[in-house]
Amino acid sequence: MADKTLNVISICGSLRKGSYNRIVMNALPALAPDGTKITEAPPFSEFPLYNADSQNSSGFPAPVQKLADAIRAADGVIFNTPEYNFGIPGGLKNALDWVSRVQNQPFIGKPVALQSASPGPVGGARVQYDLRRAMVFLDASTLNKPEIFIGYCAQRIDEKTGKITDEQTVGFITQQLAAFAKFIAAHGTQP
Ligand SMILES: Cc1cc2nc3c(=O)[nH]c(=O)nc-3n(C[C@H](O)[C@H](O)[C@H](O)COP(=O)(O)O)c2cc1C
């Protein structure tokens, strides 16, 4: 394969300032393998609630277009998200609903990796199934393994310093990022 930096973007499903999932997301650039650059996607926090009437009358709000363009241009997308009520947090789901209606839908063929953290024991496993299902509908290519579920995350992530303190967790994430880079290479990058 020709020498090329892989540009991967990360999307955080939590809007909370002290978010554990955001702390994990912030750790990714330093854990990425050589040749992979990870940057945060444009935010979805200003998206209005999806309403087909407003889409039909006013088109897509600029922040929606910006996120869709960033996804389309990226070689891969990583979701760092909490689980809300066994599913995708409303803000993130709303963002996916908007982006899914943009012409030249940006997730088609896009390599996607999932990571979730929760203070509970299951680490967000259920939100990942929910996201996988949405990604099937959007024709993305989601990495199967290794999976990253950070259970009991308050014991593995220090809210005060904003760092992952558990070395095993850091190791698992590093392994997933290496696998994701290979997955992207195997699946091709932008269509
Ligand atoms: C509305 C809501 C629903 C939640 N539902 C779940 C859930 O289904 N499963 C779970 O493990 N944690 C659940 N939690 C707890 C979150 O995992 C916890 O608040 C976590 O810190 C959120 O992620 P963040 O730190 O990245 O913001 C829920 C929290 C909120 C606010």
PDB file of N, CA, C and O in Angstrom, residues 2 34 48 57 73 85 89 108:
ATOM      1  N   ALA A   2       0.475   2.259  -0.768  1.00  0.00           N
ATOM      2  CA  ALA A   2       1.259   3.493  -0.819  1.00  0.00           C
ATOM      3  C   ALA A   2       1.286   4.141   0.571  1.00  0.00           C
ATOM      4  O   ALA A   2       0.360   3.986   1.356  1.00  0.00           O
ATOM      5  N   ASP A  34       1.583   4.446  14.187  1.00  0.00           N
ATOM      6  CA  ASP A  34       2.270   5.315  13.211  1.00  0.00           C
ATOM      7  C   ASP A  34       1.455   5.357  11.932  1.00  0.00           C
ATOM      8  O   ASP A  34       0.945   4.332  11.477  1.00  0.00           O
ATOM      9  N   PRO A  48     -30.264  21.449  15.438  1.00  0.00           N
ATOM     10  CA  PRO A  48     -31.652  21.462  15.912  1.00  0.00           C
ATOM     11  C   PRO A  48     -32.182  20.034  15.944  1.00  0.00           C
ATOM     12  O   PRO A  48     -31.571  19.122  15.381  1.00  0.00           O
ATOM     13  N   SER A  57     -37.848  22.617   4.017  1.00  0.00           N
ATOM     14  CA  SER A  57     -38.038  24.049   3.751  1.00  0.00           C
ATOM     15  C   SER A  57     -36.718  24.824   3.784  1.00  0.00           C
ATOM     16  O   SER A  57     -36.494  25.722   2.981  1.00  0.00           O
ATOM     17  N   ALA A  73     -14.919  12.925   4.269  1.00  0.00           N
ATOM     18  CA  ALA A  73     -13.496  13.115   3.938  1.00  0.00           C
ATOM     19  C   ALA A  73     -12.582  12.214   4.764  1.00  0.00           C
ATOM     20  O   ALA A  73     -11.427  11.994   4.399  1.00  0.00           O
ATOM     21  N   ASN A  85     -29.995   4.757  28.689  1.00  0.00           N
ATOM     22  CA  ASN A  85     -31.199   3.918  28.672  1.00  0.00           C
ATOM     23  C   ASN A  85     -31.098   2.775  27.655  1.00  0.00           C
ATOM     24  O   ASN A  85     -31.993   2.560  26.838  1.00  0.00           O
ATOM     25  N   PRO A  89     -27.322   7.875  23.000  1.00  0.00           N
ATOM     26  CA  PRO A  89     -27.770   9.140  23.592  1.00  0.00           C
ATOM     27  C   PRO A  89     -28.512   9.988  22.550  1.00  0.00           C
ATOM     28  O   PRO A  89     -28.135  10.022  21.365  1.00  0.00           O
ATOM     29  N   ILE A 108     -21.517   5.768   3.892  1.00  0.00           N
ATOM     30  CA  ILE A 108     -21.479   4.631   2.964  1.00  0.00           C
ATOM     31  C   ILE A 108     -20.043   4.128   2.800  1.00  0.00           C
ATOM     32  O   ILE A 108     -19.146   4.903   2.418  1.00  0.00           O
TER      33      ILE A 108
END
